């Protein structure tokens, strides 16, 4: 008998949620075909994968969470400040491979990822929700092959998902 734990998740690990990898950076940039399209200094690099059942509510929750993570040092050297507190920026890059399921076989399955035509407006909603929090946001280019460069500060790297499973 399968026991449902959360919306979209079961004990067997059936997860269908927006995922993000959040990295505190000294600087980060995106280059496409040799052309730098965006860059930030102090802030967060957010790689985000859109799941097939994500909504604008998922975006709002994730944006609020990202912008209010206390991952920057205060005067005592404790991680107690947000990207807003330090007047940092966010570089947001769409990455459907975050929804890859590697539990079976050797080739990841991307069945949980939203198809591109559905994922793009949700990704754009997420970017808008970040901006609504009052932070400067730069982006990559949806569906483009990108070179993402960063200098991780710490390193500090966190995993988030809209179902709050990790």
mmCIF file of C-alpha atoms in Angstrom:
data_model
loop_
_atom_site.group_PDB
_atom_site.id
_atom_site.type_symbol
_atom_site.label_atom_id
_atom_site.label_comp_id
_atom_site.label_asym_id
_atom_site.label_seq_id
_atom_site.Cartn_x
_atom_site.Cartn_y
_atom_site.Cartn_z
ATOM 1 C CA UNK A 1 0.000 0.000 0.000
ATOM 2 C CA UNK A 2 1.388 3.395 -0.996
ATOM 3 C CA UNK A 3 1.135 6.081 1.611
ATOM 4 C CA UNK A 4 0.875 9.635 0.352
ATOM 5 C CA UNK A 5 3.162 11.979 2.278
ATOM 6 C CA UNK A 6 2.710 15.325 0.505
ATOM 7 C CA UNK A 7 0.983 16.592 -2.624
ATOM 8 C CA UNK A 8 2.977 15.051 -5.461
ATOM 9 C CA UNK A 9 5.050 12.714 -3.278
ATOM 10 C CA UNK A 10 4.679 9.167 -2.031
ATOM 11 C CA UNK A 11 6.849 6.971 0.146
ATOM 12 C CA UNK A 12 8.253 5.471 -3.071
ATOM 13 C CA UNK A 13 9.640 8.916 -3.875
ATOM 14 C CA UNK A 14 7.306 10.062 -6.618
ATOM 15 C CA UNK A 15 8.223 13.724 -6.500
ATOM 16 C CA UNK A 16 6.941 16.371 -8.845
ATOM 17 C CA UNK A 17 8.073 19.738 -7.559
ATOM 18 C CA UNK A 18 9.965 22.812 -8.694
ATOM 19 C CA UNK A 19 13.586 22.396 -7.696
ATOM 20 C CA UNK A 20 16.340 24.930 -7.203
ATOM 21 C CA UNK A 21 20.039 24.829 -6.506
ATOM 22 C CA UNK A 22 20.978 28.060 -4.734
ATOM 23 C CA UNK A 23 24.631 29.060 -4.556
ATOM 24 C CA UNK A 24 26.072 32.079 -2.760
ATOM 25 C CA UNK A 25 28.475 33.686 -5.217
ATOM 26 C CA UNK A 26 31.086 36.407 -5.390
ATOM 27 C CA UNK A 27 30.274 36.639 -9.100
ATOM 28 C CA UNK A 28 28.458 34.651 -11.761
ATOM 29 C CA UNK A 29 27.755 34.998 -15.464
ATOM 30 C CA UNK A 30 26.081 33.368 -18.445
ATOM 31 C CA UNK A 31 27.700 33.243 -21.875
ATOM 32 C CA UNK A 32 25.940 31.980 -25.006
ATOM 33 C CA UNK A 33 27.917 31.323 -28.192
ATOM 34 C CA UNK A 34 30.806 33.465 -26.923
ATOM 35 C CA UNK A 35 28.542 36.397 -25.972
ATOM 36 C CA UNK A 36 28.130 37.348 -22.307
ATOM 37 C CA UNK A 37 24.385 37.782 -21.805
ATOM 38 C CA UNK A 38 24.236 38.388 -18.056
ATOM 39 C CA UNK A 39 26.387 38.718 -14.978
ATOM 40 C CA UNK A 40 26.183 39.597 -11.312
ATOM 41 C CA UNK A 41 28.576 40.336 -8.492
ATOM 42 C CA UNK A 42 27.726 39.445 -4.880
ATOM 43 C CA UNK A 43 24.528 37.461 -4.730
ATOM 44 C CA UNK A 44 22.933 34.141 -5.563
ATOM 45 C CA UNK A 45 23.106 31.885 -8.586
ATOM 46 C CA UNK A 46 19.776 30.058 -8.761
ATOM 47 C CA UNK A 47 19.457 27.071 -11.083
ATOM 48 C CA UNK A 48 15.754 26.237 -11.332
ATOM 49 C CA UNK A 49 13.929 23.234 -12.770
ATOM 50 C CA UNK A 50 10.203 23.476 -13.489
ATOM 51 C CA UNK A 51 8.093 20.369 -12.856
ATOM 52 C CA UNK A 52 5.027 19.456 -14.871
ATOM 53 C CA UNK A 53 2.588 20.410 -12.096
ATOM 54 C CA UNK A 54 4.178 23.701 -11.008
ATOM 55 C CA UNK A 55 2.003 26.791 -10.750
ATOM 56 C CA UNK A 56 2.436 30.476 -10.064
ATOM 57 C CA UNK A 57 1.930 29.596 -6.380
ATOM 58 C CA UNK A 58 5.020 27.351 -6.541
ATOM 59 C CA UNK A 59 6.913 30.292 -8.022
ATOM 60 C CA UNK A 60 5.811 32.728 -5.323
ATOM 61 C CA UNK A 61 6.756 30.332 -2.526
ATOM 62 C CA UNK A 62 10.152 29.547 -4.068
ATOM 63 C CA UNK A 63 10.949 33.217 -4.779
ATOM 64 C CA UNK A 64 10.086 34.259 -1.225
ATOM 65 C CA UNK A 65 12.204 31.414 0.142
ATOM 66 C CA UNK A 66 15.226 32.221 -2.040
ATOM 67 C CA UNK A 67 15.160 35.953 -1.321
ATOM 68 C CA UNK A 68 14.851 35.439 2.422
ATOM 69 C CA UNK A 69 17.448 32.712 2.944
ATOM 70 C CA UNK A 70 19.889 33.983 5.558
ATOM 71 C CA UNK A 71 23.105 32.847 3.895
ATOM 72 C CA UNK A 72 25.238 36.000 3.961
ATOM 73 C CA UNK A 73 27.510 36.905 6.866
ATOM 74 C CA UNK A 74 26.582 39.612 9.357
ATOM 75 C CA UNK A 75 29.103 41.732 11.301
ATOM 76 C CA UNK A 76 29.836 38.797 13.628
ATOM 77 C CA UNK A 77 30.566 36.421 10.734
ATOM 78 C CA UNK A 78 27.307 34.483 11.179
ATOM 79 C CA UNK A 79 25.115 33.645 8.204
ATOM 80 C CA UNK A 80 22.300 35.935 9.237
ATOM 81 C CA UNK A 81 21.618 38.199 6.247
ATOM 82 C CA UNK A 82 19.610 37.765 3.056
ATOM 83 C CA UNK A 83 20.432 38.722 -0.506
ATOM 84 C CA UNK A 84 18.132 41.708 0.068
ATOM 85 C CA UNK A 85 20.031 42.748 3.206
ATOM 86 C CA UNK A 86 23.388 42.778 1.396
ATOM 87 C CA UNK A 87 21.885 44.451 -1.689
ATOM 88 C CA UNK A 88 23.020 41.509 -3.785
ATOM 89 C CA UNK A 89 21.631 40.238 -7.069
ATOM 90 C CA UNK A 90 20.304 36.953 -8.377
ATOM 91 C CA UNK A 91 21.339 35.216 -11.571
ATOM 92 C CA UNK A 92 18.499 32.829 -12.423
ATOM 93 C CA UNK A 93 19.094 30.038 -14.930
ATOM 94 C CA UNK A 94 16.513 27.526 -16.118
ATOM 95 C CA UNK A 95 17.803 23.954 -15.853
ATOM 96 C CA UNK A 96 15.340 21.155 -16.574
ATOM 97 C CA UNK A 97 17.954 18.525 -15.720
ATOM 98 C CA UNK A 98 17.336 19.241 -12.019
ATOM 99 C CA UNK A 99 14.187 17.144 -12.466
ATOM 100 C CA UNK A 100 16.199 14.182 -13.748
ATOM 101 C CA UNK A 101 15.390 10.874 -12.068
ATOM 102 C CA UNK A 102 18.489 8.681 -11.869
ATOM 103 C CA UNK A 103 17.085 5.906 -9.693
ATOM 104 C CA UNK A 104 16.660 3.390 -12.527
ATOM 105 C CA UNK A 105 19.139 2.552 -15.224
ATOM 106 C CA UNK A 106 21.921 4.798 -16.413
ATOM 107 C CA UNK A 107 20.010 7.378 -18.408
ATOM 108 C CA UNK A 108 18.148 10.002 -16.392
ATOM 109 C CA UNK A 109 14.415 10.240 -16.971
ATOM 110 C CA UNK A 110 12.995 13.722 -17.358
ATOM 111 C CA UNK A 111 9.325 12.692 -17.228
ATOM 112 C CA UNK A 112 8.685 14.991 -14.259
ATOM 113 C CA UNK A 113 10.049 18.082 -15.989
ATOM 114 C CA UNK A 114 7.498 20.348 -17.605
ATOM 115 C CA UNK A 115 7.698 20.412 -21.404
ATOM 116 C CA UNK A 116 9.359 23.595 -22.720
ATOM 117 C CA UNK A 117 6.128 25.293 -23.827
ATOM 118 C CA UNK A 118 4.686 24.839 -20.331
ATOM 119 C CA UNK A 119 7.946 25.448 -18.435
ATOM 120 C CA UNK A 120 8.845 28.795 -19.998
ATOM 121 C CA UNK A 121 5.874 30.801 -18.632
ATOM 122 C CA UNK A 122 6.344 29.228 -15.179
ATOM 123 C CA UNK A 123 10.067 30.064 -15.262
ATOM 124 C CA UNK A 124 9.179 33.631 -16.269
ATOM 125 C CA UNK A 125 6.650 33.781 -13.408
ATOM 126 C CA UNK A 126 9.435 32.706 -11.047
ATOM 127 C CA UNK A 127 11.743 35.450 -12.329
ATOM 128 C CA UNK A 128 8.924 37.995 -11.949
ATOM 129 C CA UNK A 129 8.246 36.748 -8.411
ATOM 130 C CA UNK A 130 11.938 37.215 -7.537
ATOM 131 C CA UNK A 131 11.853 40.759 -8.898
ATOM 132 C CA UNK A 132 8.661 41.451 -6.925
ATOM 133 C CA UNK A 133 10.693 40.729 -3.775
ATOM 134 C CA UNK A 134 12.820 43.782 -4.616
ATOM 135 C CA UNK A 135 16.009 42.077 -5.769
ATOM 136 C CA UNK A 136 17.916 42.744 -8.997
ATOM 137 C CA UNK A 137 17.540 39.666 -11.215
ATOM 138 C CA UNK A 138 19.556 38.706 -14.270
ATOM 139 C CA UNK A 139 18.759 35.614 -16.324
ATOM 140 C CA UNK A 140 20.122 33.142 -18.769
ATOM 141 C CA UNK A 141 18.256 32.379 -21.985
ATOM 142 C CA UNK A 142 15.526 29.763 -21.808
ATOM 143 C CA UNK A 143 16.412 26.580 -23.796
ATOM 144 C CA UNK A 144 19.801 27.947 -24.881
ATOM 145 C CA UNK A 145 23.050 26.039 -24.459
ATOM 146 C CA UNK A 146 24.760 28.213 -21.830
ATOM 147 C CA UNK A 147 28.175 28.471 -20.268
ATOM 148 C CA UNK A 148 27.489 29.316 -16.618
ATOM 149 C CA UNK A 149 30.507 30.552 -14.674
ATOM 150 C CA UNK A 150 30.623 31.292 -10.980
ATOM 151 C CA UNK A 151 32.893 31.892 -8.049
ATOM 152 C CA UNK A 152 31.115 30.141 -5.196
ATOM 153 C CA UNK A 153 31.454 32.060 -1.937
ATOM 154 C CA UNK A 154 32.078 29.711 0.966
ATOM 155 C CA UNK A 155 31.087 27.455 -0.697
ATOM 156 C CA UNK A 156 27.431 27.780 0.238
ATOM 157 C CA UNK A 157 25.091 25.606 -1.827
ATOM 158 C CA UNK A 158 21.505 24.733 -0.902
ATOM 159 C CA UNK A 159 18.811 22.560 -2.440
ATOM 160 C CA UNK A 160 15.173 23.654 -2.425
ATOM 161 C CA UNK A 161 11.966 22.149 -3.762
ATOM 162 C CA UNK A 162 8.446 23.474 -3.724
ATOM 163 C CA UNK A 163 7.157 20.359 -1.926
ATOM 164 C CA UNK A 164 9.544 21.119 0.960
ATOM 165 C CA UNK A 165 10.985 17.598 0.992
ATOM 166 C CA UNK A 166 14.570 18.825 1.305
#
